[in-house]
mmCIF file of the C-alpha atoms, coordinates in Angstrom:
data_MODEL
# 
_entry.id   MODEL 
# 
loop_
_atom_site.group_PDB 
_atom_site.id 
_atom_site.type_symbol 
_atom_site.label_atom_id 
_atom_site.label_alt_id 
_atom_site.label_comp_id 
_atom_site.label_asym_id 
_atom_site.label_entity_id 
_atom_site.label_seq_id 
_atom_site.pdbx_PDB_ins_code 
_atom_site.Cartn_x 
_atom_site.Cartn_y 
_atom_site.Cartn_z 
_atom_site.occupancy 
_atom_site.B_iso_or_equiv 
_atom_site.pdbx_formal_charge 
_atom_site.auth_seq_id 
_atom_site.auth_comp_id 
_atom_site.auth_asym_id 
_atom_site.auth_atom_id 
_atom_site.pdbx_PDB_model_num 
ATOM 1   C CA . UNK A 1 1   ? -24.544 7.483   33.898  1.00 0.00 ? 1   UNK A CA 1 
ATOM 2   C CA . UNK A 1 2   ? -21.064 5.946   33.739  1.00 0.00 ? 2   UNK A CA 1 
ATOM 3   C CA . UNK A 1 3   ? -22.511 2.583   32.679  1.00 0.00 ? 3   UNK A CA 1 
ATOM 4   C CA . UNK A 1 4   ? -24.475 4.197   29.843  1.00 0.00 ? 4   UNK A CA 1 
ATOM 5   C CA . UNK A 1 5   ? -21.402 6.121   28.686  1.00 0.00 ? 5   UNK A CA 1 
ATOM 6   C CA . UNK A 1 6   ? -19.294 2.961   28.695  1.00 0.00 ? 6   UNK A CA 1 
ATOM 7   C CA . UNK A 1 7   ? -22.002 1.065   26.797  1.00 0.00 ? 7   UNK A CA 1 
ATOM 8   C CA . UNK A 1 8   ? -22.221 3.853   24.179  1.00 0.00 ? 8   UNK A CA 1 
ATOM 9   C CA . UNK A 1 9   ? -18.416 3.880   23.727  1.00 0.00 ? 9   UNK A CA 1 
ATOM 10  C CA . UNK A 1 10  ? -18.420 0.139   23.177  1.00 0.00 ? 10  UNK A CA 1 
ATOM 11  C CA . UNK A 1 11  ? -21.265 0.338   20.663  1.00 0.00 ? 11  UNK A CA 1 
ATOM 12  C CA . UNK A 1 12  ? -19.574 3.170   18.779  1.00 0.00 ? 12  UNK A CA 1 
ATOM 13  C CA . UNK A 1 13  ? -16.356 1.171   18.613  1.00 0.00 ? 13  UNK A CA 1 
ATOM 14  C CA . UNK A 1 14  ? -18.197 -1.869  17.254  1.00 0.00 ? 14  UNK A CA 1 
ATOM 15  C CA . UNK A 1 15  ? -19.978 0.237   14.611  1.00 0.00 ? 15  UNK A CA 1 
ATOM 16  C CA . UNK A 1 16  ? -16.720 1.823   13.455  1.00 0.00 ? 16  UNK A CA 1 
ATOM 17  C CA . UNK A 1 17  ? -14.979 -1.573  13.234  1.00 0.00 ? 17  UNK A CA 1 
ATOM 18  C CA . UNK A 1 18  ? -17.917 -3.033  11.276  1.00 0.00 ? 18  UNK A CA 1 
ATOM 19  C CA . UNK A 1 19  ? -17.881 -0.065  8.878   1.00 0.00 ? 19  UNK A CA 1 
ATOM 20  C CA . UNK A 1 20  ? -14.132 -0.395  8.262   1.00 0.00 ? 20  UNK A CA 1 
ATOM 21  C CA . UNK A 1 21  ? -14.548 -4.112  7.592   1.00 0.00 ? 21  UNK A CA 1 
ATOM 22  C CA . UNK A 1 22  ? -17.468 -3.504  5.210   1.00 0.00 ? 22  UNK A CA 1 
ATOM 23  C CA . UNK A 1 23  ? -15.517 -0.843  3.293   1.00 0.00 ? 23  UNK A CA 1 
ATOM 24  C CA . UNK A 1 24  ? -12.468 -3.103  3.075   1.00 0.00 ? 24  UNK A CA 1 
ATOM 25  C CA . UNK A 1 25  ? -14.527 -6.009  1.763   1.00 0.00 ? 25  UNK A CA 1 
ATOM 26  C CA . UNK A 1 26  ? -15.765 -3.705  -1.034  1.00 0.00 ? 26  UNK A CA 1 
ATOM 27  C CA . UNK A 1 27  ? -12.162 -2.800  -1.948  1.00 0.00 ? 27  UNK A CA 1 
ATOM 28  C CA . UNK A 1 28  ? -12.255 0.778   -0.657  1.00 0.00 ? 28  UNK A CA 1 
ATOM 29  C CA . UNK A 1 29  ? -9.366  2.763   0.825   1.00 0.00 ? 29  UNK A CA 1 
ATOM 30  C CA . UNK A 1 30  ? -9.889  3.237   4.579   1.00 0.00 ? 30  UNK A CA 1 
ATOM 31  C CA . UNK A 1 31  ? -7.146  5.683   5.443   1.00 0.00 ? 31  UNK A CA 1 
ATOM 32  C CA . UNK A 1 32  ? -3.580  5.220   6.512   1.00 0.00 ? 32  UNK A CA 1 
ATOM 33  C CA . UNK A 1 33  ? -0.512  6.171   4.538   1.00 0.00 ? 33  UNK A CA 1 
ATOM 34  C CA . UNK A 1 34  ? -1.045  6.200   0.795   1.00 0.00 ? 34  UNK A CA 1 
ATOM 35  C CA . UNK A 1 35  ? 1.462   4.075   -1.168  1.00 0.00 ? 35  UNK A CA 1 
ATOM 36  C CA . UNK A 1 36  ? 3.966   5.889   -3.368  1.00 0.00 ? 36  UNK A CA 1 
ATOM 37  C CA . UNK A 1 37  ? 2.521   6.393   -6.847  1.00 0.00 ? 37  UNK A CA 1 
ATOM 38  C CA . UNK A 1 38  ? -1.041  6.959   -5.657  1.00 0.00 ? 38  UNK A CA 1 
ATOM 39  C CA . UNK A 1 39  ? -2.963  9.966   -4.423  1.00 0.00 ? 39  UNK A CA 1 
ATOM 40  C CA . UNK A 1 40  ? -6.368  10.295  -2.837  1.00 0.00 ? 40  UNK A CA 1 
ATOM 41  C CA . UNK A 1 41  ? -9.193  10.583  -5.369  1.00 0.00 ? 41  UNK A CA 1 
ATOM 42  C CA . UNK A 1 42  ? -11.400 13.490  -4.322  1.00 0.00 ? 42  UNK A CA 1 
ATOM 43  C CA . UNK A 1 43  ? -14.169 12.741  -6.818  1.00 0.00 ? 43  UNK A CA 1 
ATOM 44  C CA . UNK A 1 44  ? -14.751 9.136   -5.617  1.00 0.00 ? 44  UNK A CA 1 
ATOM 45  C CA . UNK A 1 45  ? -14.820 8.491   -1.897  1.00 0.00 ? 45  UNK A CA 1 
ATOM 46  C CA . UNK A 1 46  ? -12.657 5.559   -0.812  1.00 0.00 ? 46  UNK A CA 1 
ATOM 47  C CA . UNK A 1 47  ? -10.632 5.438   -3.995  1.00 0.00 ? 47  UNK A CA 1 
ATOM 48  C CA . UNK A 1 48  ? -7.067  6.196   -4.972  1.00 0.00 ? 48  UNK A CA 1 
ATOM 49  C CA . UNK A 1 49  ? -5.862  7.492   -8.313  1.00 0.00 ? 49  UNK A CA 1 
ATOM 50  C CA . UNK A 1 50  ? -2.510  7.110   -10.000 1.00 0.00 ? 50  UNK A CA 1 
ATOM 51  C CA . UNK A 1 51  ? -0.014  9.927   -9.430  1.00 0.00 ? 51  UNK A CA 1 
ATOM 52  C CA . UNK A 1 52  ? 1.810   9.416   -12.726 1.00 0.00 ? 52  UNK A CA 1 
ATOM 53  C CA . UNK A 1 53  ? 5.227   11.010  -12.009 1.00 0.00 ? 53  UNK A CA 1 
ATOM 54  C CA . UNK A 1 54  ? 5.631   8.842   -8.906  1.00 0.00 ? 54  UNK A CA 1 
ATOM 55  C CA . UNK A 1 55  ? 3.950   5.827   -10.531 1.00 0.00 ? 55  UNK A CA 1 
ATOM 56  C CA . UNK A 1 56  ? 6.765   5.847   -13.092 1.00 0.00 ? 56  UNK A CA 1 
ATOM 57  C CA . UNK A 1 57  ? 9.238   5.611   -10.191 1.00 0.00 ? 57  UNK A CA 1 
ATOM 58  C CA . UNK A 1 58  ? 7.333   2.604   -8.828  1.00 0.00 ? 58  UNK A CA 1 
ATOM 59  C CA . UNK A 1 59  ? 7.499   0.836   -12.202 1.00 0.00 ? 59  UNK A CA 1 
ATOM 60  C CA . UNK A 1 60  ? 11.245  1.543   -12.447 1.00 0.00 ? 60  UNK A CA 1 
ATOM 61  C CA . UNK A 1 61  ? 11.704  0.185   -8.898  1.00 0.00 ? 61  UNK A CA 1 
ATOM 62  C CA . UNK A 1 62  ? 10.086  -3.134  -9.861  1.00 0.00 ? 62  UNK A CA 1 
ATOM 63  C CA . UNK A 1 63  ? 12.154  -3.341  -13.057 1.00 0.00 ? 63  UNK A CA 1 
ATOM 64  C CA . UNK A 1 64  ? 15.396  -2.462  -11.265 1.00 0.00 ? 64  UNK A CA 1 
ATOM 65  C CA . UNK A 1 65  ? 14.832  -5.174  -8.653  1.00 0.00 ? 65  UNK A CA 1 
ATOM 66  C CA . UNK A 1 66  ? 14.184  -7.779  -11.358 1.00 0.00 ? 66  UNK A CA 1 
ATOM 67  C CA . UNK A 1 67  ? 17.288  -6.642  -13.251 1.00 0.00 ? 67  UNK A CA 1 
ATOM 68  C CA . UNK A 1 68  ? 19.645  -6.231  -10.253 1.00 0.00 ? 68  UNK A CA 1 
ATOM 69  C CA . UNK A 1 69  ? 18.498  -9.395  -8.482  1.00 0.00 ? 69  UNK A CA 1 
ATOM 70  C CA . UNK A 1 70  ? 18.675  -8.155  -4.886  1.00 0.00 ? 70  UNK A CA 1 
ATOM 71  C CA . UNK A 1 71  ? 17.187  -5.382  -2.796  1.00 0.00 ? 71  UNK A CA 1 
ATOM 72  C CA . UNK A 1 72  ? 20.437  -3.646  -1.826  1.00 0.00 ? 72  UNK A CA 1 
ATOM 73  C CA . UNK A 1 73  ? 21.683  -3.372  -5.420  1.00 0.00 ? 73  UNK A CA 1 
ATOM 74  C CA . UNK A 1 74  ? 18.276  -2.200  -6.654  1.00 0.00 ? 74  UNK A CA 1 
ATOM 75  C CA . UNK A 1 75  ? 17.966  0.440   -3.900  1.00 0.00 ? 75  UNK A CA 1 
ATOM 76  C CA . UNK A 1 76  ? 21.502  1.671   -4.603  1.00 0.00 ? 76  UNK A CA 1 
ATOM 77  C CA . UNK A 1 77  ? 20.795  1.857   -8.358  1.00 0.00 ? 77  UNK A CA 1 
ATOM 78  C CA . UNK A 1 78  ? 17.566  3.809   -7.798  1.00 0.00 ? 78  UNK A CA 1 
ATOM 79  C CA . UNK A 1 79  ? 19.301  6.304   -5.499  1.00 0.00 ? 79  UNK A CA 1 
ATOM 80  C CA . UNK A 1 80  ? 22.341  6.661   -7.777  1.00 0.00 ? 80  UNK A CA 1 
ATOM 81  C CA . UNK A 1 81  ? 20.094  7.368   -10.771 1.00 0.00 ? 81  UNK A CA 1 
ATOM 82  C CA . UNK A 1 82  ? 18.086  10.086  -9.032  1.00 0.00 ? 82  UNK A CA 1 
ATOM 83  C CA . UNK A 1 83  ? 14.846  8.235   -8.295  1.00 0.00 ? 83  UNK A CA 1 
ATOM 84  C CA . UNK A 1 84  ? 13.185  9.545   -5.152  1.00 0.00 ? 84  UNK A CA 1 
ATOM 85  C CA . UNK A 1 85  ? 10.228  8.603   -2.998  1.00 0.00 ? 85  UNK A CA 1 
ATOM 86  C CA . UNK A 1 86  ? 8.433   11.838  -2.154  1.00 0.00 ? 86  UNK A CA 1 
ATOM 87  C CA . UNK A 1 87  ? 9.465   12.669  1.379   1.00 0.00 ? 87  UNK A CA 1 
ATOM 88  C CA . UNK A 1 88  ? 6.197   14.001  2.749   1.00 0.00 ? 88  UNK A CA 1 
ATOM 89  C CA . UNK A 1 89  ? 3.470   12.022  4.455   1.00 0.00 ? 89  UNK A CA 1 
ATOM 90  C CA . UNK A 1 90  ? 0.320   11.489  2.416   1.00 0.00 ? 90  UNK A CA 1 
ATOM 91  C CA . UNK A 1 91  ? -2.826  10.112  3.957   1.00 0.00 ? 91  UNK A CA 1 
ATOM 92  C CA . UNK A 1 92  ? -2.629  8.855   7.532   1.00 0.00 ? 92  UNK A CA 1 
ATOM 93  C CA . UNK A 1 93  ? 0.204   7.142   9.270   1.00 0.00 ? 93  UNK A CA 1 
ATOM 94  C CA . UNK A 1 94  ? 2.690   8.321   11.818  1.00 0.00 ? 94  UNK A CA 1 
ATOM 95  C CA . UNK A 1 95  ? 6.027   8.440   10.003  1.00 0.00 ? 95  UNK A CA 1 
ATOM 96  C CA . UNK A 1 96  ? 7.280   10.612  7.176   1.00 0.00 ? 96  UNK A CA 1 
ATOM 97  C CA . UNK A 1 97  ? 8.855   8.997   4.131   1.00 0.00 ? 97  UNK A CA 1 
ATOM 98  C CA . UNK A 1 98  ? 12.602  9.437   4.127   1.00 0.00 ? 98  UNK A CA 1 
ATOM 99  C CA . UNK A 1 99  ? 12.848  10.480  0.477   1.00 0.00 ? 99  UNK A CA 1 
ATOM 100 C CA . UNK A 1 100 ? 15.261  7.823   -0.752  1.00 0.00 ? 100 UNK A CA 1 
ATOM 101 C CA . UNK A 1 101 ? 15.184  4.070   -1.256  1.00 0.00 ? 101 UNK A CA 1 
ATOM 102 C CA . UNK A 1 102 ? 16.369  1.598   1.368   1.00 0.00 ? 102 UNK A CA 1 
ATOM 103 C CA . UNK A 1 103 ? 16.255  -2.194  1.447   1.00 0.00 ? 103 UNK A CA 1 
ATOM 104 C CA . UNK A 1 104 ? 13.328  -2.018  3.873   1.00 0.00 ? 104 UNK A CA 1 
ATOM 105 C CA . UNK A 1 105 ? 11.088  0.454   2.039   1.00 0.00 ? 105 UNK A CA 1 
ATOM 106 C CA . UNK A 1 106 ? 11.839  -1.152  -1.321  1.00 0.00 ? 106 UNK A CA 1 
ATOM 107 C CA . UNK A 1 107 ? 10.827  -4.575  0.001   1.00 0.00 ? 107 UNK A CA 1 
ATOM 108 C CA . UNK A 1 108 ? 7.575   -3.148  1.410   1.00 0.00 ? 108 UNK A CA 1 
ATOM 109 C CA . UNK A 1 109 ? 6.846   -1.574  -1.958  1.00 0.00 ? 109 UNK A CA 1 
ATOM 110 C CA . UNK A 1 110 ? 7.509   -4.788  -3.873  1.00 0.00 ? 110 UNK A CA 1 
ATOM 111 C CA . UNK A 1 111 ? 5.206   -6.767  -1.539  1.00 0.00 ? 111 UNK A CA 1 
ATOM 112 C CA . UNK A 1 112 ? 2.331   -4.233  -1.542  1.00 0.00 ? 112 UNK A CA 1 
ATOM 113 C CA . UNK A 1 113 ? -0.608  -5.661  -3.517  1.00 0.00 ? 113 UNK A CA 1 
ATOM 114 C CA . UNK A 1 114 ? -2.166  -2.204  -3.872  1.00 0.00 ? 114 UNK A CA 1 
ATOM 115 C CA . UNK A 1 115 ? 0.204   -1.833  -6.847  1.00 0.00 ? 115 UNK A CA 1 
ATOM 116 C CA . UNK A 1 116 ? -1.756  -4.494  -8.770  1.00 0.00 ? 116 UNK A CA 1 
ATOM 117 C CA . UNK A 1 117 ? -5.167  -3.173  -7.687  1.00 0.00 ? 117 UNK A CA 1 
ATOM 118 C CA . UNK A 1 118 ? -5.784  -5.563  -4.785  1.00 0.00 ? 118 UNK A CA 1 
ATOM 119 C CA . UNK A 1 119 ? -7.013  -4.484  -1.332  1.00 0.00 ? 119 UNK A CA 1 
ATOM 120 C CA . UNK A 1 120 ? -5.784  -6.651  1.548   1.00 0.00 ? 120 UNK A CA 1 
ATOM 121 C CA . UNK A 1 121 ? -7.384  -6.580  4.979   1.00 0.00 ? 121 UNK A CA 1 
ATOM 122 C CA . UNK A 1 122 ? -7.592  -8.672  8.108   1.00 0.00 ? 122 UNK A CA 1 
ATOM 123 C CA . UNK A 1 123 ? -10.811 -10.254 9.396   1.00 0.00 ? 123 UNK A CA 1 
ATOM 124 C CA . UNK A 1 124 ? -10.764 -12.290 12.603  1.00 0.00 ? 124 UNK A CA 1 
ATOM 125 C CA . UNK A 1 125 ? -7.012  -12.841 12.319  1.00 0.00 ? 125 UNK A CA 1 
ATOM 126 C CA . UNK A 1 126 ? -7.189  -14.031 8.701   1.00 0.00 ? 126 UNK A CA 1 
ATOM 127 C CA . UNK A 1 127 ? -5.822  -11.983 5.785   1.00 0.00 ? 127 UNK A CA 1 
ATOM 128 C CA . UNK A 1 128 ? -8.245  -11.515 2.889   1.00 0.00 ? 128 UNK A CA 1 
ATOM 129 C CA . UNK A 1 129 ? -7.915  -10.000 -0.568  1.00 0.00 ? 129 UNK A CA 1 
ATOM 130 C CA . UNK A 1 130 ? -10.464 -8.319  -2.829  1.00 0.00 ? 130 UNK A CA 1 
ATOM 131 C CA . UNK A 1 131 ? -10.249 -6.367  -6.053  1.00 0.00 ? 131 UNK A CA 1 
ATOM 132 C CA . UNK A 1 132 ? -9.668  -2.729  -5.175  1.00 0.00 ? 132 UNK A CA 1 
ATOM 133 C CA . UNK A 1 133 ? -11.719 0.122   -6.648  1.00 0.00 ? 133 UNK A CA 1 
ATOM 134 C CA . UNK A 1 134 ? -8.513  1.705   -8.008  1.00 0.00 ? 134 UNK A CA 1 
ATOM 135 C CA . UNK A 1 135 ? -6.381  0.646   -10.939 1.00 0.00 ? 135 UNK A CA 1 
ATOM 136 C CA . UNK A 1 136 ? -3.009  -0.991  -10.416 1.00 0.00 ? 136 UNK A CA 1 
ATOM 137 C CA . UNK A 1 137 ? 0.279   0.626   -11.381 1.00 0.00 ? 137 UNK A CA 1 
ATOM 138 C CA . UNK A 1 138 ? 2.334   -2.501  -12.060 1.00 0.00 ? 138 UNK A CA 1 
ATOM 139 C CA . UNK A 1 139 ? 1.519   -5.409  -14.366 1.00 0.00 ? 139 UNK A CA 1 
ATOM 140 C CA . UNK A 1 140 ? 0.538   -8.534  -12.407 1.00 0.00 ? 140 UNK A CA 1 
ATOM 141 C CA . UNK A 1 141 ? 3.171   -10.723 -14.052 1.00 0.00 ? 141 UNK A CA 1 
ATOM 142 C CA . UNK A 1 142 ? 5.925   -8.249  -13.101 1.00 0.00 ? 142 UNK A CA 1 
ATOM 143 C CA . UNK A 1 143 ? 4.568   -8.093  -9.541  1.00 0.00 ? 143 UNK A CA 1 
ATOM 144 C CA . UNK A 1 144 ? 4.489   -11.888 -9.189  1.00 0.00 ? 144 UNK A CA 1 
ATOM 145 C CA . UNK A 1 145 ? 7.968   -12.306 -10.705 1.00 0.00 ? 145 UNK A CA 1 
ATOM 146 C CA . UNK A 1 146 ? 9.366   -9.765  -8.227  1.00 0.00 ? 146 UNK A CA 1 
ATOM 147 C CA . UNK A 1 147 ? 7.645   -11.501 -5.307  1.00 0.00 ? 147 UNK A CA 1 
ATOM 148 C CA . UNK A 1 148 ? 8.905   -14.918 -6.385  1.00 0.00 ? 148 UNK A CA 1 
ATOM 149 C CA . UNK A 1 149 ? 12.436  -13.542 -6.515  1.00 0.00 ? 149 UNK A CA 1 
ATOM 150 C CA . UNK A 1 150 ? 11.997  -11.930 -3.072  1.00 0.00 ? 150 UNK A CA 1 
ATOM 151 C CA . UNK A 1 151 ? 10.819  -15.248 -1.640  1.00 0.00 ? 151 UNK A CA 1 
ATOM 152 C CA . UNK A 1 152 ? 13.782  -17.115 -3.170  1.00 0.00 ? 152 UNK A CA 1 
ATOM 153 C CA . UNK A 1 153 ? 16.232  -14.531 -1.794  1.00 0.00 ? 153 UNK A CA 1 
# 
């Protein structure tokens, strides 16, 4: 009986992993923490929709980084001007958002391709990208300019 139980656990694990990979390759959201500016779309499974009040904060964050030139100055400017990342946890994940901008969370935001409507996932140790089923928040040229500046810094 133990051998059959172990075999069934292994098969279930393989099926779940294959399903996650198939959903990712179709550009669907698979769970985990939802990026700031998005919320789960209840009418379309596996999709995110734009949460406009927080999406405006995301756009301002990209613009402030391009204007200020470095992460610390941009994070300070966002905090000083009252921009907040909502402090609660949305979706999965294990840590709550802290509610204000830091160098670390601002860099993660600027690097996150979900903001231009791209789903990234890992398959056999290789990172892949596909067009996501949700719309982006930030213009692609702004995203790429911010990432070029991050790389130079």
